[in-house]
Short mmCIF file of C-alpha atoms and ligand atoms in Angstrom, two decimals:
data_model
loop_
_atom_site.label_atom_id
_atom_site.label_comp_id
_atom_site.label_asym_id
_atom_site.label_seq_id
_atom_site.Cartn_x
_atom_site.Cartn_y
_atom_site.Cartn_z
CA UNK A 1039 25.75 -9.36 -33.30
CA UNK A 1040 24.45 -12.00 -30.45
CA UNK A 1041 21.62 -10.68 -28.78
CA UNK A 1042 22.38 -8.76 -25.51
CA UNK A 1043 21.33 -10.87 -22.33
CA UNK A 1044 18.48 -10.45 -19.83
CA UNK A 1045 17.21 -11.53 -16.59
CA UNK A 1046 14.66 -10.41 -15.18
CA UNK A 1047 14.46 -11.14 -11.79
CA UNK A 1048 10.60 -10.58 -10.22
CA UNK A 1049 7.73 -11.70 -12.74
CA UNK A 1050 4.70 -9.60 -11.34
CA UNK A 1051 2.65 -6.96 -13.33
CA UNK A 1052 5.68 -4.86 -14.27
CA UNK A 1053 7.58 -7.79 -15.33
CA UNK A 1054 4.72 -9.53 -17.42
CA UNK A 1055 4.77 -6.09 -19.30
CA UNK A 1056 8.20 -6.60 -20.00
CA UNK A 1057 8.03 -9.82 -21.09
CA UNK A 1058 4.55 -8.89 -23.56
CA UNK A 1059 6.00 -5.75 -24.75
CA UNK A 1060 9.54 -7.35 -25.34
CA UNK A 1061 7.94 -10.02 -27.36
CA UNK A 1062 5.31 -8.01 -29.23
CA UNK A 1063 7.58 -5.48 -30.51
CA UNK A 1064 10.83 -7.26 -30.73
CA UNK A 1065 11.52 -6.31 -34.69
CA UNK A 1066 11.51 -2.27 -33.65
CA UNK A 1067 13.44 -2.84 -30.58
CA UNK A 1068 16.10 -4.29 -32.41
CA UNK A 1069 16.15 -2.36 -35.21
CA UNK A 1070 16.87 0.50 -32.32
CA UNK A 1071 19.58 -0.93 -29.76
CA UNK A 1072 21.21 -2.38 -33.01
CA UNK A 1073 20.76 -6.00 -31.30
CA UNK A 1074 18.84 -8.34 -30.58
CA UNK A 1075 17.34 -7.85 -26.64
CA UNK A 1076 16.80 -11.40 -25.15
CA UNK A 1077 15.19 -12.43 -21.75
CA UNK A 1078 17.50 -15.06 -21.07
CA UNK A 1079 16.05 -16.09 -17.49
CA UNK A 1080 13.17 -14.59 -15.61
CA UNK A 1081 12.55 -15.60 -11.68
CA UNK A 1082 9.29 -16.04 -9.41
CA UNK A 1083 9.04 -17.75 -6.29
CA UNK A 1084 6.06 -19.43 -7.64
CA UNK A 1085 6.85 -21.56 -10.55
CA UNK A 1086 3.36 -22.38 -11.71
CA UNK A 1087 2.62 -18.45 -12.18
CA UNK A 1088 5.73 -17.87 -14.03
CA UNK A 1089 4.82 -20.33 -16.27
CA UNK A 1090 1.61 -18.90 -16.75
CA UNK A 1091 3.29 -16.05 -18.02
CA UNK A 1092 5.87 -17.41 -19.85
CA UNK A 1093 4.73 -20.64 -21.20
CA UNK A 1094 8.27 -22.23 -21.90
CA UNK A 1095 9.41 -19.20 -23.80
CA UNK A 1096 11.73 -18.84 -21.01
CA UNK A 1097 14.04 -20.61 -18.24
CA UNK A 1098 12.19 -19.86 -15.39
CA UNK A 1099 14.02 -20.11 -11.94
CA UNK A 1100 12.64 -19.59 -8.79
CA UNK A 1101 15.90 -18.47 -7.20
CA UNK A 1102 17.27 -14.81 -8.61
CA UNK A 1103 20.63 -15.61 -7.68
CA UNK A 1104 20.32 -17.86 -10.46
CA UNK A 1105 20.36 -15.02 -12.59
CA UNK A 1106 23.18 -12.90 -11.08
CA UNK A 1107 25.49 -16.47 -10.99
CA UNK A 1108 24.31 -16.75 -14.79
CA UNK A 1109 27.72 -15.86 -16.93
CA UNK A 1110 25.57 -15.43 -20.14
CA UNK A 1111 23.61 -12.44 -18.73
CA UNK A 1112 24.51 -9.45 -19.05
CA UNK A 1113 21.74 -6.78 -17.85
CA UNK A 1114 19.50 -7.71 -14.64
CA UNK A 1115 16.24 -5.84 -14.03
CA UNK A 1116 15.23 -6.05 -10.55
CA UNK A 1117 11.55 -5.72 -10.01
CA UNK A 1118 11.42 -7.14 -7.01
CA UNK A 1119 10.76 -3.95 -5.10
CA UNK A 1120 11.46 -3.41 -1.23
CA UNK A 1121 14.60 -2.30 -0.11
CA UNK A 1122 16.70 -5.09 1.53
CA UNK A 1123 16.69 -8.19 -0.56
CA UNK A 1124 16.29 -6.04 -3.65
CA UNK A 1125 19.56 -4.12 -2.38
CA UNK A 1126 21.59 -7.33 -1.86
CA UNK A 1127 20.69 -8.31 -5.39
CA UNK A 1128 21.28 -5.18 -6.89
CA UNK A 1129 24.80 -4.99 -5.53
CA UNK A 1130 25.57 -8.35 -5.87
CA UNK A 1131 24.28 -8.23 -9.69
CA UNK A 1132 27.25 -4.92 -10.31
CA UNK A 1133 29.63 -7.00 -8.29
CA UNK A 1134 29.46 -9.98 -10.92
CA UNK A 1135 30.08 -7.21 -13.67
CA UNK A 1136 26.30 -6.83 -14.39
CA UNK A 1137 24.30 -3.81 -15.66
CA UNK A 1138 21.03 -3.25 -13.74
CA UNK A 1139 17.66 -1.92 -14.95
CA UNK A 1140 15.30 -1.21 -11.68
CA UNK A 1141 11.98 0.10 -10.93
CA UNK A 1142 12.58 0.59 -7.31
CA UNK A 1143 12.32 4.20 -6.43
CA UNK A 1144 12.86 3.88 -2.56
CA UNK A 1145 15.87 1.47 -2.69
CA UNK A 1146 17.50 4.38 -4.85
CA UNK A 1147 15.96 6.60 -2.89
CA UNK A 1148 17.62 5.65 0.22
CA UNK A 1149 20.91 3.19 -0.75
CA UNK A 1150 21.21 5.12 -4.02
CA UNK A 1151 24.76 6.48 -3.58
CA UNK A 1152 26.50 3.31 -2.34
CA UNK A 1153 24.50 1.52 -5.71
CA UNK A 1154 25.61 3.95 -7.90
CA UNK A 1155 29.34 4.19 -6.40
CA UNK A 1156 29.14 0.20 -6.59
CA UNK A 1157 28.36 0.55 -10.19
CA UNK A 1158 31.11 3.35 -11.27
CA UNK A 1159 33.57 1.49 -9.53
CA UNK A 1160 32.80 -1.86 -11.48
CA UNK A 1161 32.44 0.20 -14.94
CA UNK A 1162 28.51 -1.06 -15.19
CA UNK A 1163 25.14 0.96 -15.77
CA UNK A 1164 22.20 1.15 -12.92
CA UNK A 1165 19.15 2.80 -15.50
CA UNK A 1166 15.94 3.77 -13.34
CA UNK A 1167 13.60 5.22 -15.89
CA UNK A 1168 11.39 3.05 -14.44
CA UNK A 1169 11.58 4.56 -11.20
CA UNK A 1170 10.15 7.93 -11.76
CA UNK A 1171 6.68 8.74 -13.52
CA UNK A 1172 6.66 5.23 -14.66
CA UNK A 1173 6.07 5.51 -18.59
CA UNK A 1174 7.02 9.03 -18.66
CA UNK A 1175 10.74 9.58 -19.92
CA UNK A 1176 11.69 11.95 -17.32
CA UNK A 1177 14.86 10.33 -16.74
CA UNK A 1178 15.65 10.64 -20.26
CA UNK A 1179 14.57 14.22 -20.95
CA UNK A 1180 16.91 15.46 -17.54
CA UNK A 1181 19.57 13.82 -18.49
CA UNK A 1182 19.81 14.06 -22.30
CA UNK A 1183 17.30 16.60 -23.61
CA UNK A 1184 17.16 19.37 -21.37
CA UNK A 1185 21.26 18.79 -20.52
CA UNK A 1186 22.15 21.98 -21.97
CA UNK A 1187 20.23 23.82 -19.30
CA UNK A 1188 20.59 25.14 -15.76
CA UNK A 1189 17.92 23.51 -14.31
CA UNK A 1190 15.96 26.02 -12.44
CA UNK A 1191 13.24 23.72 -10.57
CA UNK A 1192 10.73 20.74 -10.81
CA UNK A 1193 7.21 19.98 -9.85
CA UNK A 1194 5.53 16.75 -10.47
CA UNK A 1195 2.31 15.17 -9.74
CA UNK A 1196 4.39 11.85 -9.48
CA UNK A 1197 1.68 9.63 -7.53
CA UNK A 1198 -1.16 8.46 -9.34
CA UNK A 1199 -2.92 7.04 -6.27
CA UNK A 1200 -2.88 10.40 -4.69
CA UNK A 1201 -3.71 12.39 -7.91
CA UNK A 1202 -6.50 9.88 -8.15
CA UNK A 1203 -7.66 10.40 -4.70
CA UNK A 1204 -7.60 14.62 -4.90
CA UNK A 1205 -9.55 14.62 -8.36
CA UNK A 1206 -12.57 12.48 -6.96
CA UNK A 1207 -12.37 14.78 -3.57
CA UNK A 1208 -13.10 17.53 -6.20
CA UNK A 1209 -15.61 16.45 -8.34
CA UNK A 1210 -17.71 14.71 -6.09
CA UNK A 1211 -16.76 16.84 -3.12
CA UNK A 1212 -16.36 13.86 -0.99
CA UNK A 1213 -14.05 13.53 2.29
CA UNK A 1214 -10.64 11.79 2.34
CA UNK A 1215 -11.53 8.48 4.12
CA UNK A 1216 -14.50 8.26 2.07
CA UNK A 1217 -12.74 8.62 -1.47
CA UNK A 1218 -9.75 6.55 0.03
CA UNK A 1219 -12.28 3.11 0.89
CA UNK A 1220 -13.41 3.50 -2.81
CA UNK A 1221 -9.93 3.94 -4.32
CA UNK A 1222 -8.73 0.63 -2.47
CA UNK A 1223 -12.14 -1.15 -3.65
CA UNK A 1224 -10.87 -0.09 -7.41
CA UNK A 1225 -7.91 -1.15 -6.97
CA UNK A 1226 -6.14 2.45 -7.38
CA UNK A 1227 -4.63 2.83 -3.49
CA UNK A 1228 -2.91 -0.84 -1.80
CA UNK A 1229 -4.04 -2.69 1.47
CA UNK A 1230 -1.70 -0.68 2.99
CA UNK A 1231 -1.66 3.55 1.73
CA UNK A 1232 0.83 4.92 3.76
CA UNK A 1233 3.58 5.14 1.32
CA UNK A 1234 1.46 6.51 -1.38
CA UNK A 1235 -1.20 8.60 0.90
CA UNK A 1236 1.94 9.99 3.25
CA UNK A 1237 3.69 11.26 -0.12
CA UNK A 1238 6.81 9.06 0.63
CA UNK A 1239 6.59 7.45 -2.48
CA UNK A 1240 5.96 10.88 -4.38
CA UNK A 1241 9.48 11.99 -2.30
CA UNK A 1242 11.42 8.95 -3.18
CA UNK A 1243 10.85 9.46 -6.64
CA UNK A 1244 11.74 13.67 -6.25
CA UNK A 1245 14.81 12.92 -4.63
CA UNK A 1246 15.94 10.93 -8.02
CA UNK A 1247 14.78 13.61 -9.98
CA UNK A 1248 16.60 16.40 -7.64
CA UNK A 1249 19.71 14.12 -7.82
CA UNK A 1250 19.97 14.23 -11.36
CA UNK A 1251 18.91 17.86 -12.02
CA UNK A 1252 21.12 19.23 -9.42
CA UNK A 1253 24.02 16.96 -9.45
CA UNK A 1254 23.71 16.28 -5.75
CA UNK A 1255 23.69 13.22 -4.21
CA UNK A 1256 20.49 10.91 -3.23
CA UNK A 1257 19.07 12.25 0.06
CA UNK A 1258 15.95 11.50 0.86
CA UNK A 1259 16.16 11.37 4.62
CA UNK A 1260 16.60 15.52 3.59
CA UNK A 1261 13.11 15.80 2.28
CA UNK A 1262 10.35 17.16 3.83
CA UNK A 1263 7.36 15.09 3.07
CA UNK A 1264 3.62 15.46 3.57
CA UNK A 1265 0.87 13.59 2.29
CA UNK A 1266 -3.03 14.31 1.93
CA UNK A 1267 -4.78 12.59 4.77
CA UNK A 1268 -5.42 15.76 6.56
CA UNK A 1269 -6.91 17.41 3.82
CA UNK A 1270 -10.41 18.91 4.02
CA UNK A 1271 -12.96 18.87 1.21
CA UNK A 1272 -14.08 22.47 2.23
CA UNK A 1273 -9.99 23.47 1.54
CA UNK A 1274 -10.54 21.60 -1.86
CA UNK A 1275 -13.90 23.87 -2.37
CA UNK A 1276 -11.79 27.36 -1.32
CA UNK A 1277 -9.40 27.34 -3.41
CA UNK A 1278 -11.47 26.40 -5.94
CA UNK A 1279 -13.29 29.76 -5.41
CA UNK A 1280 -10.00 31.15 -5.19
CA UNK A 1281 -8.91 30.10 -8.52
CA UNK A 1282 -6.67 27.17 -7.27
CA UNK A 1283 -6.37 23.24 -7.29
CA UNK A 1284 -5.32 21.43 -4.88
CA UNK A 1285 -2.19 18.50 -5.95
CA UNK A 1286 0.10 16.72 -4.01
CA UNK A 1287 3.58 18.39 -5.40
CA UNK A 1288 6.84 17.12 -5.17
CA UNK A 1289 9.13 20.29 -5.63
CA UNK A 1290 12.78 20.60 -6.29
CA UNK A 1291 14.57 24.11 -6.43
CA UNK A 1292 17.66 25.63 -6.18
CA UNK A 1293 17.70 28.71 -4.05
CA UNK A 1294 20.85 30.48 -5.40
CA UNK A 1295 20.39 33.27 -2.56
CA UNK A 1296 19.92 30.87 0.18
CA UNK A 1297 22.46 28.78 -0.66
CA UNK A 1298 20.77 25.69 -0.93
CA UNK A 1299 18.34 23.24 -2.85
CA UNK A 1300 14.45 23.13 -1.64
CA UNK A 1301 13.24 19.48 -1.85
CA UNK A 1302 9.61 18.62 -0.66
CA UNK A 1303 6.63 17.03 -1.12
CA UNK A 1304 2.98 18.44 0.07
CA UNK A 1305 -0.26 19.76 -0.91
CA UNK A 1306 -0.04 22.57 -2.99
CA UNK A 1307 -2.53 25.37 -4.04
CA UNK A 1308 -2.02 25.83 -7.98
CA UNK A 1309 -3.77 28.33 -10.30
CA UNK A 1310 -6.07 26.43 -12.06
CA UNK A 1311 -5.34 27.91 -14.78
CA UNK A 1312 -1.39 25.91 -15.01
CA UNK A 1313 -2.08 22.90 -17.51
CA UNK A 1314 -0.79 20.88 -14.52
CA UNK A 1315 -3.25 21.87 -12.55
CA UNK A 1316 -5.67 19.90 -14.94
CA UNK A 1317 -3.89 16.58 -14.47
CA UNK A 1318 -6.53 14.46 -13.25
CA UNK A 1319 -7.00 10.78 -12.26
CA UNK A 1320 -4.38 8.44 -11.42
CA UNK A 1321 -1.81 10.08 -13.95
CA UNK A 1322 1.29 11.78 -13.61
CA UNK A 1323 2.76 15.11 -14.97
CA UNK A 1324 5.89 16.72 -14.69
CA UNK A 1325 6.86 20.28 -15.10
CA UNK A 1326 10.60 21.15 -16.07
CA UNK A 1327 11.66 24.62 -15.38
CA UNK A 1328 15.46 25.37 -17.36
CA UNK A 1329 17.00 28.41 -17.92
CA UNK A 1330 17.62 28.07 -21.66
CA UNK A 1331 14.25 26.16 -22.72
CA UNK A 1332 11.71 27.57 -20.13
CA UNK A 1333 8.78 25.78 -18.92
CA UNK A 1334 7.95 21.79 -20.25
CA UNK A 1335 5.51 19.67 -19.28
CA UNK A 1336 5.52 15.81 -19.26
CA UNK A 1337 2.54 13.87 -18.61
CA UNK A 1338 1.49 10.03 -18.73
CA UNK A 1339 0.65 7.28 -16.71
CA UNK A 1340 3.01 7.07 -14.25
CA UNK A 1341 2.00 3.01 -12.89
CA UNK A 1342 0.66 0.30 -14.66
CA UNK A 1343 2.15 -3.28 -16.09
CA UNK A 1344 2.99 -2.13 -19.96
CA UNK A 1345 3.55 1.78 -18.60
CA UNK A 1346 6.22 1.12 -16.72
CA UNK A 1347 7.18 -2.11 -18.96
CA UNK A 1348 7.82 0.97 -21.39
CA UNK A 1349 10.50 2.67 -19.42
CA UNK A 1350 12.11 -0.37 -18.05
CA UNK A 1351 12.54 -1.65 -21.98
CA UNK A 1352 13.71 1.91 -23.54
CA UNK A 1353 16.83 1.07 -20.52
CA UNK A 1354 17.37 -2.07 -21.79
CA UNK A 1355 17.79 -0.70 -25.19
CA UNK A 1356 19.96 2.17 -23.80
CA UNK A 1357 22.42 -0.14 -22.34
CA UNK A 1358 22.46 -2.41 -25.33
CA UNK A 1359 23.42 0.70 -27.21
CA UNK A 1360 26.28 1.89 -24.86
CA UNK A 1361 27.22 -1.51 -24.00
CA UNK A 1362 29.95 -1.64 -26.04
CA UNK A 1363 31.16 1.99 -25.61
CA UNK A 1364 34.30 3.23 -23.55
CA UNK A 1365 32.45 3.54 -19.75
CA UNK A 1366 34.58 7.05 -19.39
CA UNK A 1367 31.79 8.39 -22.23
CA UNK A 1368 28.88 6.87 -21.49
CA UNK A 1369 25.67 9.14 -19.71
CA UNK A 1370 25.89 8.29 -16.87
CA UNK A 1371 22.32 7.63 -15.58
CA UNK A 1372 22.98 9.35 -12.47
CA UNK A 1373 24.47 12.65 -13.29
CA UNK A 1374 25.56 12.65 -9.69
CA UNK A 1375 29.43 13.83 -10.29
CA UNK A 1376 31.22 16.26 -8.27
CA UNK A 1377 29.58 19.50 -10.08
CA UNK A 1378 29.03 22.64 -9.35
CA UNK A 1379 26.07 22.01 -6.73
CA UNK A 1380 27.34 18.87 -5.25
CA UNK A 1381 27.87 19.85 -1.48
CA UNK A 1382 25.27 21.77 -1.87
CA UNK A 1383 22.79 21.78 1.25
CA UNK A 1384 19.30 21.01 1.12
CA UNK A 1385 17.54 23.46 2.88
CA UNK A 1386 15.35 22.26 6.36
CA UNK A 1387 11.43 23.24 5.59
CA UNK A 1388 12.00 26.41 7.67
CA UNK A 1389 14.46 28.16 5.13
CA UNK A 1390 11.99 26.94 2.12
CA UNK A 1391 10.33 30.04 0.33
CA UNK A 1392 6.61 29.83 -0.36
CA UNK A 1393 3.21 31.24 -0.63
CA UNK A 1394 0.46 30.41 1.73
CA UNK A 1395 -3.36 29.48 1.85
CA UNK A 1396 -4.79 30.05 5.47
CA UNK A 1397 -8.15 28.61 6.77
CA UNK A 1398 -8.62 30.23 10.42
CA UNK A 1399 -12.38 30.00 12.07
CA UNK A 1400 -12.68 32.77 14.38
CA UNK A 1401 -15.34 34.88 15.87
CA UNK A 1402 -17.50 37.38 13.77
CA UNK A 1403 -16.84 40.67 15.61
CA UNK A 1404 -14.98 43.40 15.03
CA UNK A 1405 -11.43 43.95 14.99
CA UNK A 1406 -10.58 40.13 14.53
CA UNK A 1407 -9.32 40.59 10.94
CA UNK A 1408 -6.85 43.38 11.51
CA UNK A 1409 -5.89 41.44 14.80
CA UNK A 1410 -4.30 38.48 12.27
CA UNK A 1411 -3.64 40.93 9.12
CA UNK A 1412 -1.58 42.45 12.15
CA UNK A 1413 0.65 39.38 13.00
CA UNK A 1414 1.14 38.88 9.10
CA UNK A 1415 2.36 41.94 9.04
CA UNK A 1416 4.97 41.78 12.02
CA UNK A 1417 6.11 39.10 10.37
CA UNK A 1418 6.57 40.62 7.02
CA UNK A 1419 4.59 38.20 5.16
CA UNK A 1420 2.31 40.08 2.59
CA UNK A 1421 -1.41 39.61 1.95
CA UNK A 1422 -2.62 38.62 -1.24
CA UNK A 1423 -6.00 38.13 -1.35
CA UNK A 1424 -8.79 37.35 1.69
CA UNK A 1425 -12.40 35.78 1.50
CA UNK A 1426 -15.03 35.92 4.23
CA UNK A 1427 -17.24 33.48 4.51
CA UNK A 1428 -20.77 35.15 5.14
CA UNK A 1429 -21.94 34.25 8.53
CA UNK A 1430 -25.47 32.36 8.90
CA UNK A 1431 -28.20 33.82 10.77
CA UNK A 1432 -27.23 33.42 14.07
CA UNK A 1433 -23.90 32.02 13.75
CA UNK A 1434 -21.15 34.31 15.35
CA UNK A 1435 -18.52 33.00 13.90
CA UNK A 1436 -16.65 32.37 10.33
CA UNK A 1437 -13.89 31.93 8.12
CA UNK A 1438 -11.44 33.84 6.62
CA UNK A 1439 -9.41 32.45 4.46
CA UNK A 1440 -6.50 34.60 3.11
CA UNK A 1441 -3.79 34.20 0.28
CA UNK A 1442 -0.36 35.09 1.03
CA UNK A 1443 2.58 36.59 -0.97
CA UNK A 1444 6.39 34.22 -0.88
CA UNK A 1445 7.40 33.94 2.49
CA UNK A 1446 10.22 31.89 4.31
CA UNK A 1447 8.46 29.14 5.96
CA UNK A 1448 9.72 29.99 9.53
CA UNK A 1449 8.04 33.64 9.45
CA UNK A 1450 4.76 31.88 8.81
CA UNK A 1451 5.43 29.42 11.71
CA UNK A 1452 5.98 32.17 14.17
CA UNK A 1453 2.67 33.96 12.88
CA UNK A 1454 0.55 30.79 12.77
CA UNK A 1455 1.82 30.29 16.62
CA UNK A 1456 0.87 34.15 17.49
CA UNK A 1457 -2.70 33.72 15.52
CA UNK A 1458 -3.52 30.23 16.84
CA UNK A 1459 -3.19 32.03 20.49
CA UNK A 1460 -5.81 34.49 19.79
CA UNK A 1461 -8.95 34.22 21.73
CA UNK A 1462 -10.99 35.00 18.35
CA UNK A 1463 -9.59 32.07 16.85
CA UNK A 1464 -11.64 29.44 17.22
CA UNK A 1465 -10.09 26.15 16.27
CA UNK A 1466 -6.70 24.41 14.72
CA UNK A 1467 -5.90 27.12 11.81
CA UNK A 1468 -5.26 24.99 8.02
CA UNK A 1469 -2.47 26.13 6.03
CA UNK A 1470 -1.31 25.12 2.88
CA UNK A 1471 1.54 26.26 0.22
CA UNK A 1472 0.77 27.57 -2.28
CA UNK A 1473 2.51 27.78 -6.18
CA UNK A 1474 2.27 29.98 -9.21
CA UNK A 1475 4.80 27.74 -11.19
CA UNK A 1476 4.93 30.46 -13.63
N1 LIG B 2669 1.93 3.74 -6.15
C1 LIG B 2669 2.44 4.61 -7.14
C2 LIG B 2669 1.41 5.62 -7.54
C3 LIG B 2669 2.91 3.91 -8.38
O1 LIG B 2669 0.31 5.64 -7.01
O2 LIG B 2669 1.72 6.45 -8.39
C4 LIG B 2669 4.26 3.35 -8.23
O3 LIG B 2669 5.15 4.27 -7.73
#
């Protein structure tokens, strides 16, 4: 059979890995998607570095329309990244009867449901294994492996930078801007943090993942989304007393009772205990809760040039394997049908159910505890565990920092507004959710 045809349109580090892994291991890819895979056309706005990368392996065009007006081709990955050229390539590429491979977690992220309604409509395949977790085959395993189950929910450490950042704030005990300068010197956080450090890109990538677990559609302007920048060391060194870590989480639940599906990203308190709680360094991990397999655990790197090279390439062979097959019984690679769940609502942060860690400095007399284990308890949020720090000679104040039971997140709102108003607290109170992932 003729080798399926590709163009890859945006030759950076992803699509050098591409191009390096397609080459070095062309024999076993074959042998799998039962054809040949050939990169047919690859584009860079800057010829010479193409050709660095290519030699003349490959038509190189500096245009991708190129690629999308090329009749021969038949899958496009876009690597291009960004959301608004990328997105008028992307559709363009279905329009002209093309299957797409992407990378690009926040254009599915936010123009996901017109791509993927594009795509059904024109009877072609958008694959985004790439997307999420980079190497690791979460895609794969939600879609195919675990299919059987009712998924129950999903937490990932699905940003390296920010894993990265948290681990060195723990071992060396070291503040966030500190840790942050060295991480950009290394090369591990960009110019520019915000997406990574603000946990966008950890909630672009959830929002896939909650898509295709729950069957609902791509919502990300529904998540709630915190990052790390406000994070203390001295939180970091607490909950390390405590038993806990400290990881950015993306979480995705359904809440059966509530009526809706939980989907946010923020610094979590996790026994330390949880294997994910050992995930250190830039990589990724994601834990998979279904109702008929349990608990799994995926972990890799989640960036990197032949990481994510891996994911993008086990799509192309997907496609070349389902090519040919009737499109009514392909997997579709967003399981976004009307299911069950689909019009179900995500829930706003307030109706979310959680555990809490609270820091509060406050004034070292008497009463002040049962003063704030007072509010908790008008509030009907139970205490599970509280530490005082001893106060130094002389000091009259200290902390207290106290565990919590689940709670809805609006009962701890009001109580964190009636304990911040205390005259015995002393300054901004720190709280931060808290997960047993059990
Ligand atoms: N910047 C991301 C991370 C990798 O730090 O994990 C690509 O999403």
């Amino acid at each position: 059979m003729k080798p399926i045809q590709v163009g890859l349109m945006g030759l950076g580090t992803v699509g050098s890995g591409v191009f390096h892994v397609l080459a070095r291991n062309q024999q076993e890819i074959k042998r799998r998607a039962g054809r040949g895979i050939e990169l047919a056309m690859v584009s860079r706005r800057n010829l010479a570095q193409a050709q660095a990368i290519v030699g003349d392996q490959v038509p190189i065009v500096t245009n991708a329309r190129e690629i999308i007006a090329n009749p021969e081709i038949d899958i496009v990955i876009e690597l291009i990244g960004g959301c608004d050229l990328a997105r008028e390539l992307v559709l363009e590429a279905i329009a002209a009867g093309k299957h797409v491979v992407t990378a690009n977690k926040a254009l599915l992220a936010v123009h996901g449901t017109e791509i993927f309604a594009a795509a059904r409509a024109k009877g072609v395949m958008v694959a985004f294994e790439a997307a999420v977790a980079g190497g690791i085959p979460i895609i794969k395993a939600l879609r195919e492996g675990l299919t059987a189950n009712r998924i129950e929910w999903i937490a990932g450490i699905i940003n390296g930078t920010t894993n990265f950042i948290l681990s060195e704030m723990r071992d060396k005990g070291l503040d966030f801007d500190v840790v942050l300068k060295e991480a950009q010197r290394l090369g591990y956080a960009e110019a520019d943090p915000t997406f990574d450090i603000e946990g966008v890109d950890a909630a672009h990538k959830l929002t896939l993942m909650s898509a295709i677990a729950f069957g609902v559609p791509v919502q990300f302007n529904k998540a709630h989304v915190e990052g790390i920048s406000a994070l203390s060391a001295v939180d970091i060194r607490y909950a390390e007393q405590l038993g806990y870590r400290i990881k950015l989480l993306g979480i995705t639940k359904r809440r059966d009772g509530a009526g809706g599906i939980e989907l946010r990203v923020h610094p979590t308190l996790v026994p330390a205990k949880r294997l994910i709680a050992n995930v250190e360094g830039a990589m990724n991990a994601v834990v998979v809760q279904g109702d008929a397999v349990g608990t799994t655990l995926y972990y890799g790197k989640g960036a990197g040039s032949e990481p994510t090279a891996s994911a993008v390439v086990a799509d192309l062979v997907d496609i070349a394997r389902l090519h040919a097959a009737d499109p009514d019984h392909r997997v579709p690679h967003l399981a976004f049908q009307p299911d069950a769940l689909a019009d179900t609502p995500i829930l706003p942060i307030d109706q979310v159910q959680t555990a809490f860690y609270l820091r509060l400095r406050v004034a070292d007399e008497a009463g002040v505890l049962s003063s704030i284990t007072t509010i908790l308890a008008e509030n009907r949020i139970s205490i599970d565990a509280v530490l005082q720090r001893e106060s130094r000679d002389g000091e009259r104040q200290t902390d207290l920092i106290i565990l919590t039971h689940d709670t809805i997140e609006g009962r701890m709102r009001d109580a964190l507004q009636s304990m911040q108003a205390l005259s015995t607290v002393l300054a901004p109170i720190v709280s931060i959710r808290k997960e047993e992932l059990a």
